[in-house]
Tab-separated table of C-alpha atoms and ligand atoms in Angstrom:
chain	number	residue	atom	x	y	z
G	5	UNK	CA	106.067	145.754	156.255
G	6	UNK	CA	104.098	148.599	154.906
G	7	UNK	CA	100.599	148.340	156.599
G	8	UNK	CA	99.724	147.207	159.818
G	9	UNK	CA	97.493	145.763	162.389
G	10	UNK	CA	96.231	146.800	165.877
G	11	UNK	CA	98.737	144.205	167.130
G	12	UNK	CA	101.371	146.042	165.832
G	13	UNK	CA	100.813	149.632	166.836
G	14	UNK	CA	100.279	147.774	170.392
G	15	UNK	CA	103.535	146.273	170.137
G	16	UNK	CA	105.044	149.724	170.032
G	17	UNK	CA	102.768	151.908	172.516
G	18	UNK	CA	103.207	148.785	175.046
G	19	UNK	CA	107.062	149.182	174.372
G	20	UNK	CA	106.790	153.210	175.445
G	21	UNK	CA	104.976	151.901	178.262
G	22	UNK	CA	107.640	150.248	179.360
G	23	UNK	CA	109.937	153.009	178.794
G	24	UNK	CA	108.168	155.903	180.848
G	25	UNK	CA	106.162	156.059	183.776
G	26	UNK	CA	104.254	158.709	182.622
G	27	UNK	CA	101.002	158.992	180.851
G	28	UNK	CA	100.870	161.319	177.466
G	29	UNK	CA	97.028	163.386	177.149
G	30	UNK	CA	98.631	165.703	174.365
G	31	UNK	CA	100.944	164.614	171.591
G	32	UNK	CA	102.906	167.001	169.899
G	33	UNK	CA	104.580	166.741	166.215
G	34	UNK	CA	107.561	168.764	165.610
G	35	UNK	CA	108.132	170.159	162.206
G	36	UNK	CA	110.785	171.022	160.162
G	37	UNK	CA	113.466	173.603	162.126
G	38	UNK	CA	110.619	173.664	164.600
G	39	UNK	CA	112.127	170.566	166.992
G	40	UNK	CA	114.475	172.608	169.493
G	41	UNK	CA	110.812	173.384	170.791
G	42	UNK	CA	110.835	169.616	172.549
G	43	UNK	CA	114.090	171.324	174.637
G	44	UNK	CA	111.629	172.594	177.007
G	45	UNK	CA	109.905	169.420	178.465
G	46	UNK	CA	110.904	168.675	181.747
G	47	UNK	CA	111.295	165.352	183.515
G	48	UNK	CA	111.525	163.759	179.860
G	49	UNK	CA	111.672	160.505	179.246
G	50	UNK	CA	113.466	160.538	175.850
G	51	UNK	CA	112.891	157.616	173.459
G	52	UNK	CA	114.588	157.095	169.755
G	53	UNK	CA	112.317	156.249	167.297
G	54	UNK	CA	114.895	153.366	165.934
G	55	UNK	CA	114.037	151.529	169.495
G	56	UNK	CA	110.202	151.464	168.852
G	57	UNK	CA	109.054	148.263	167.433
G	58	UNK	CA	107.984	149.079	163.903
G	59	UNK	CA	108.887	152.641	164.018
G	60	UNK	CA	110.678	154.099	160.588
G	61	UNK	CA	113.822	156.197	160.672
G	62	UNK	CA	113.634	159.715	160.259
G	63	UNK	CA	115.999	160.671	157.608
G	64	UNK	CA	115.918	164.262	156.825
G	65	UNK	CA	117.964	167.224	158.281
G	66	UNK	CA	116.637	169.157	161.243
G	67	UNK	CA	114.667	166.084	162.677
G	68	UNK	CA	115.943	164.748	165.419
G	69	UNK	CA	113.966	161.726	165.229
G	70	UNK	CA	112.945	161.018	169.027
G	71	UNK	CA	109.928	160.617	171.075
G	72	UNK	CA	110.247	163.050	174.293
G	73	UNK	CA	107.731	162.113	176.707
G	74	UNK	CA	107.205	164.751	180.088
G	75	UNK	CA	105.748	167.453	181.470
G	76	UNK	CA	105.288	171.018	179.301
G	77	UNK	CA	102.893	173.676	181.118
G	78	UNK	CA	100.833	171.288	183.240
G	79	UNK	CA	100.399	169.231	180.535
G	80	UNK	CA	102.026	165.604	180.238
G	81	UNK	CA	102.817	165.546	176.203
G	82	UNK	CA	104.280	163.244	173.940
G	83	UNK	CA	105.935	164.916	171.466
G	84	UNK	CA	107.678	163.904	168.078
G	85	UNK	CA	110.507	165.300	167.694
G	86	UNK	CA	110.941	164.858	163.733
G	87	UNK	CA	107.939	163.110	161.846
G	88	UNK	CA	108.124	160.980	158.906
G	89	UNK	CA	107.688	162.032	155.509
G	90	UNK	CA	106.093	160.259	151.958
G	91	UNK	CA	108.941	161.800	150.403
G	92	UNK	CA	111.499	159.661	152.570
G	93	UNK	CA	109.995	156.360	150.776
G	94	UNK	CA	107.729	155.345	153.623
G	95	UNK	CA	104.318	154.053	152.959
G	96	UNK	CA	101.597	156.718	154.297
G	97	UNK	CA	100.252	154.068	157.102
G	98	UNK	CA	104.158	154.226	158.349
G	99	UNK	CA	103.946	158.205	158.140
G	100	UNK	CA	100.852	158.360	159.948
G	101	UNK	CA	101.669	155.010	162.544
G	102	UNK	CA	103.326	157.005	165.483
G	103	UNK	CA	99.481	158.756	165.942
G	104	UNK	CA	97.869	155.421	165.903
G	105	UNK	CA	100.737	154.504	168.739
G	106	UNK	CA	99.640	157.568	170.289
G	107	UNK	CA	96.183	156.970	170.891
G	108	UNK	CA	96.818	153.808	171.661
G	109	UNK	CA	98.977	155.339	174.737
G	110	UNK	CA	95.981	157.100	174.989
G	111	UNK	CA	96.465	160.358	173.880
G	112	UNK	CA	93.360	162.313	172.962
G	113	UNK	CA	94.686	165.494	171.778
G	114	UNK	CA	97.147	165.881	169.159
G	115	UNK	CA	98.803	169.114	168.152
G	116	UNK	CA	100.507	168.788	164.880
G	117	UNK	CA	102.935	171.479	163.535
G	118	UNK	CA	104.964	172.363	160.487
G	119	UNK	CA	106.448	174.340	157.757
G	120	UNK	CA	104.692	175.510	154.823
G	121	UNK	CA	104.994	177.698	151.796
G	122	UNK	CA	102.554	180.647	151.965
G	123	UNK	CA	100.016	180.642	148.896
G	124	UNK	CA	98.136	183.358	149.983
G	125	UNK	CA	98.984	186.523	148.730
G	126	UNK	CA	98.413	188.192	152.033
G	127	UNK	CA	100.523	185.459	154.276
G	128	UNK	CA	104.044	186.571	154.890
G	129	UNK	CA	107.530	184.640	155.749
G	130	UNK	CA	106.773	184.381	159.898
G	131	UNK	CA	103.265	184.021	160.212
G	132	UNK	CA	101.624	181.305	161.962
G	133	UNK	CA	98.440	179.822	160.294
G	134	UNK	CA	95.705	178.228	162.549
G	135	UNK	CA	94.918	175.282	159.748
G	136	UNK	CA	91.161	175.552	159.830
G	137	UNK	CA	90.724	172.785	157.123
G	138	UNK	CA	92.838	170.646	154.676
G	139	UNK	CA	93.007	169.737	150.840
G	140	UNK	CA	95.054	166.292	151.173
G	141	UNK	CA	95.563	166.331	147.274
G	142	UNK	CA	98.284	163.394	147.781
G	143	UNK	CA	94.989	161.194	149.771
G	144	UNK	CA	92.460	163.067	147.156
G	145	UNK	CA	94.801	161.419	144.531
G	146	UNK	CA	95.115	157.419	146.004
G	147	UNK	CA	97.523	157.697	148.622
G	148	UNK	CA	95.531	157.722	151.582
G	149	UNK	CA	96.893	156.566	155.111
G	150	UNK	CA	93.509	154.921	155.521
G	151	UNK	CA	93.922	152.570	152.511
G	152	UNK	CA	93.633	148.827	153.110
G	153	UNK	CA	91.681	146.657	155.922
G	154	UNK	CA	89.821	149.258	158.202
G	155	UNK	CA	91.119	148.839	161.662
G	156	UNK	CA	87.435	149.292	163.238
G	157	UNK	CA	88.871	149.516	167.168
G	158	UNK	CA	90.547	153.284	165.638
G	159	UNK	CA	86.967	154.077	163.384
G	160	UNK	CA	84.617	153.351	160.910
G	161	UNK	CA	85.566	152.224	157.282
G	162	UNK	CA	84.424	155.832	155.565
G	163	UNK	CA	85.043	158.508	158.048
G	164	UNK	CA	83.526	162.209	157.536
G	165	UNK	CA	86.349	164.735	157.304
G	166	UNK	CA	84.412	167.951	157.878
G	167	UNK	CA	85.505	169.054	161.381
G	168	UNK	CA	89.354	167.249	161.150
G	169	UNK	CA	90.374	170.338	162.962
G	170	UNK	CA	88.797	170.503	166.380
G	171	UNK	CA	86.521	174.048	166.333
G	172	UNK	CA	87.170	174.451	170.345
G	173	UNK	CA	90.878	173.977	169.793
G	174	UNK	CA	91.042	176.632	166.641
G	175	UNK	CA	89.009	179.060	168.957
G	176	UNK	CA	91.579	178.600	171.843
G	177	UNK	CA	94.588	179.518	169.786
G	178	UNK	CA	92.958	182.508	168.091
G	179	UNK	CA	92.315	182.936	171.800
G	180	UNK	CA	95.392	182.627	173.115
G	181	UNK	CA	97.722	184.585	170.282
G	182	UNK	CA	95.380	187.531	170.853
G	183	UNK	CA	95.878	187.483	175.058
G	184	UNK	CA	99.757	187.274	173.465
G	185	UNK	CA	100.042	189.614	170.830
G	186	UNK	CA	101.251	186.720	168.525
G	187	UNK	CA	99.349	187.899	165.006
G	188	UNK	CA	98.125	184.483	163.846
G	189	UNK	CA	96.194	183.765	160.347
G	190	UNK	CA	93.572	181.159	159.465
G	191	UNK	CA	93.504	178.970	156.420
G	192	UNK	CA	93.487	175.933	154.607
G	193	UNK	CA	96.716	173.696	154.237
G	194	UNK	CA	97.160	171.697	151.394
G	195	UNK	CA	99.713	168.386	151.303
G	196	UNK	CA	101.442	167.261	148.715
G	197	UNK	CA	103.693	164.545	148.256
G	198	UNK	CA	107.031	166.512	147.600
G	199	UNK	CA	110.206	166.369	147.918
G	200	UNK	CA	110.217	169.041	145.168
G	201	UNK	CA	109.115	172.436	146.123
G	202	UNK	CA	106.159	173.059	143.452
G	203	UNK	CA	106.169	174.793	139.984
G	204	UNK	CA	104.655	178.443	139.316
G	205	UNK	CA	101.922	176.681	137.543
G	206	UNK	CA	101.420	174.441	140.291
G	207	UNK	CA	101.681	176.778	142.733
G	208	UNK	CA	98.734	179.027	140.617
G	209	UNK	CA	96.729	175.794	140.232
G	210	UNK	CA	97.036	175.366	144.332
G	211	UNK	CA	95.825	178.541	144.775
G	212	UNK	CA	92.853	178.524	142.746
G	213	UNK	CA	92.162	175.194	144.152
G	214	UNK	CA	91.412	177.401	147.740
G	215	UNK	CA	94.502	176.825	149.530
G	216	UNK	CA	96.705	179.233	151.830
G	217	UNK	CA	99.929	177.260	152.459
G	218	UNK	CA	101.024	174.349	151.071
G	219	UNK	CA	103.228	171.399	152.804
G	220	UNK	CA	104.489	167.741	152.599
G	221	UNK	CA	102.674	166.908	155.595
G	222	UNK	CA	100.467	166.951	158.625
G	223	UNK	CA	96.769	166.079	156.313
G	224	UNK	CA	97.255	162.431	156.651
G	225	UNK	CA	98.352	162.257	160.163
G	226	UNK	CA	95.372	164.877	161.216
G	227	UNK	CA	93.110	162.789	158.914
G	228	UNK	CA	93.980	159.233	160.712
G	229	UNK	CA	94.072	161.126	164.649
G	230	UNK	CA	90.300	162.427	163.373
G	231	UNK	CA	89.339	158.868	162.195
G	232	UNK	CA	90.812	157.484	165.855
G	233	UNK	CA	88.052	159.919	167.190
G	234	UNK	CA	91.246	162.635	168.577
G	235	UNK	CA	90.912	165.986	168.860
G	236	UNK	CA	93.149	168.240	166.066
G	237	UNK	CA	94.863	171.441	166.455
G	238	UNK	CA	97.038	171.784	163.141
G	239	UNK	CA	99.755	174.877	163.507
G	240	UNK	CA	101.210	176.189	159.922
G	241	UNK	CA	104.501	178.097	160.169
G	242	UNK	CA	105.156	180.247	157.140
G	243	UNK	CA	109.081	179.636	156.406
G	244	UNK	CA	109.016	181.099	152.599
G	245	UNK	CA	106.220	182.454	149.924
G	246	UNK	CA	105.728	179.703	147.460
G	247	UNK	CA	106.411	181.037	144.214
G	248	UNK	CA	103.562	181.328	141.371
G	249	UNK	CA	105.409	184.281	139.200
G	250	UNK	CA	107.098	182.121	136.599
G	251	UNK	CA	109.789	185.149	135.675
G	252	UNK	CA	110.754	185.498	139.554
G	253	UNK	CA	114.715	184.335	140.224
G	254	UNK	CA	113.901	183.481	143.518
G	255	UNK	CA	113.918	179.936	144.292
G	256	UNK	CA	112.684	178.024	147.852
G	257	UNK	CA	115.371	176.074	149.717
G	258	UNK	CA	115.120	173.580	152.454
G	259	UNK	CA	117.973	176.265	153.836
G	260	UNK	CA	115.565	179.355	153.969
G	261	UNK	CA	112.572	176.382	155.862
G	262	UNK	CA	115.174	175.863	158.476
G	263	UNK	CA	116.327	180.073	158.758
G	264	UNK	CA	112.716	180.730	158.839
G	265	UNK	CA	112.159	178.225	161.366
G	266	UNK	CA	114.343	179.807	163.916
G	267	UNK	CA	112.517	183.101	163.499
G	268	UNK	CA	109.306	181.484	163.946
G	269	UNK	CA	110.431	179.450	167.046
G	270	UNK	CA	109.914	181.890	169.445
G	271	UNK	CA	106.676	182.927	168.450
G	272	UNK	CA	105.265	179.505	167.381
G	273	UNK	CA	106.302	178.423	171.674
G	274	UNK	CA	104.757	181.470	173.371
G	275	UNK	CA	101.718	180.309	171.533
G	276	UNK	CA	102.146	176.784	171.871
G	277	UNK	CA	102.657	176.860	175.581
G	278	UNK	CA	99.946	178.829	176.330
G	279	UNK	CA	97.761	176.658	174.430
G	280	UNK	CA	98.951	174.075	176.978
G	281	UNK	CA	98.614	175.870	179.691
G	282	UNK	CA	94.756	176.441	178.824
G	283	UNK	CA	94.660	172.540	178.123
G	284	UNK	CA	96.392	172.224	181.670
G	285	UNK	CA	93.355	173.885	183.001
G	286	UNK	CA	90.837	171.402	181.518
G	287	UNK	CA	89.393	168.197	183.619
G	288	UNK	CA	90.708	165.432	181.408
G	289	UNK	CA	94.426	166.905	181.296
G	290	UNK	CA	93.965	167.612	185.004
G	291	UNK	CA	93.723	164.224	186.245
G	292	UNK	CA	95.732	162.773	183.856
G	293	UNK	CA	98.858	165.116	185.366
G	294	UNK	CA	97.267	164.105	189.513
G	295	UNK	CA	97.580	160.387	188.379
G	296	UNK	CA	101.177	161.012	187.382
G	297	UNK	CA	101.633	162.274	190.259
G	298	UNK	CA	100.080	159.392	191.993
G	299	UNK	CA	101.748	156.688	190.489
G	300	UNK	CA	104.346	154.836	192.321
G	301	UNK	CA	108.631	155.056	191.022
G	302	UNK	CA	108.872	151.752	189.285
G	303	UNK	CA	112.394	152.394	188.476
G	304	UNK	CA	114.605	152.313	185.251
O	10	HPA	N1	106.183	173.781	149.486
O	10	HPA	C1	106.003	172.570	150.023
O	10	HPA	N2	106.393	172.268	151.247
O	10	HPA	C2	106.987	173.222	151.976
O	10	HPA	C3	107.194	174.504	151.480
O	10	HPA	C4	106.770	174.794	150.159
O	10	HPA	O1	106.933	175.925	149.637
O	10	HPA	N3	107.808	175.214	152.473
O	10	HPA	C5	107.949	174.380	153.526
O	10	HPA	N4	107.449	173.167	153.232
């Protein structure tokens, strides 16, 4: 099964339902090295993907490849903990489904993190980039998660893609690492299909194309949450410097992503949960948390 229908991304948000009495307003994707992050939701309700009708398999190191579902700052999130990759032989609409599943759980909000290789001269191994807009050169090239039968109850058949990433959201982190003294940069992510890291001439082609960090995902999922009508917040670690200089020796590893990661952790969850904690504050998230609250044990 490669694509899919609303009955099937039902199928596996009414199966969640069944599996946690609480109801998600934020959904959170964990990148790679950047999962340990799901450690701090309490009351969670933890799900493995391999139980969730139609789910893939997460098959790379460092992704745990579970759904944690509870309570982070106020907030009641969903998070992914591990996504699903191109690279892993997955179709894109399987990459992208668990966002679908999401709003269909009715999430409106979706925070999406990863790793990336830095492209811009000026971005260095540690920094967090607010993705202000996105070059999906894999979609750009035919391998677009929206490809096949629009499914018109997410959105309409040729969705605009200026304003993927939500302005009010962007403004809140810059916001929120400044109250924090987390330096944060702003940029354009680019996503490619990998697994290989890229070339020096690619790399010096990616950068005259406009882009500041480059990655193997997050553009299709924020692309489909946007064409569900979700609000975006994309979050860029920097984990290495992609390398244009065709004489360097240096080469990237999946090794130095996951070191990098753990550096970045710390940093990348001050600002994460006090993004929350501003979400927390908002009417929407507010009532979602009071109905929680509200809602009767059902047991299990
Ligand atoms: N290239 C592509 N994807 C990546 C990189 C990179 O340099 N670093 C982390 N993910």
């Amino acid at each position: 099964m490669e694509t899919f229908a609303l009955t099937h991304y039902d199928e596996a948000a009414d199966y969640i339902r069944r599996r946690t009495r609480q109801q998600p307003q934020i959904g959170l994707i964990l990148g790679s090295g950047l999962s340990e992050l799901a450690a701090q939701i309490e009351e969670a309700d933890i799900i493995p993907y391999a139980e969730i009708p139609h789910f893939p398999v997460s098959t790379v190191a460092g992704h745990a490849g579970r759904l944690v579902i509870g309570r982070l700052e106020g907030c009641v999130v969903c998070a992914m903990q591990g996504r699903f990759h191109y690279y892993e032989g997955y179709s894109m609409q399987q990459v992208t489904l668990p966002v679908r599943v999401m709003k269909r759980l009715g999430v409106q909000t979706l925070i999406l993190t990863n790793a990336a290789g830095g492209l811009n001269p000026r971005f260095r191994v540690g920094d967090i980039m607010v993705i202000e807009d996105h070059i999906n050169l894999i979609g750009m090239a035919g391998v677009n998660p929206l490809r096949g039968p629009n499914l018109d109850d997410f959105g309409p058949r040729f969705p605009a893609a200026n304003r993927i990433y939500t302005p009010r959201l962007r403004t809140l982190a810059h916001e929120v690492a400044t109250e924090l003294g987390v330096p944060v940069q702003r940029g354009v992510y680019l996503q490619l299909s990998g697994p290989n890291f890229e070339s020096p001439a690619e790399v010096r082609m990616l950068q005259r194309l406009g882009a500041d960090a480059v990655g193997m995902s997050t553009a299709a999922e924020a692309m489909v949450a946007h064409h569900a009508g979700m609000e975006t917040l994309g979050l860029s670690t920097i984990t290495n410097v992609a390398i244009g200089d065709l004489e360097a020796t240096g080469q990237p590893s999946h090794e130095e992503v996951m070191e990098a990661g753990k550096v970045i952790v710390p940093r990348l969850k001050a600002l994460l949960l006090g993004v929350l904690q501003r979400l927390a504050g908002e009417g929407s998230n507010r009532q979602a948390v009071a109905a929680n609250q509200a809602r009767p044990t059902e047991g299990g």
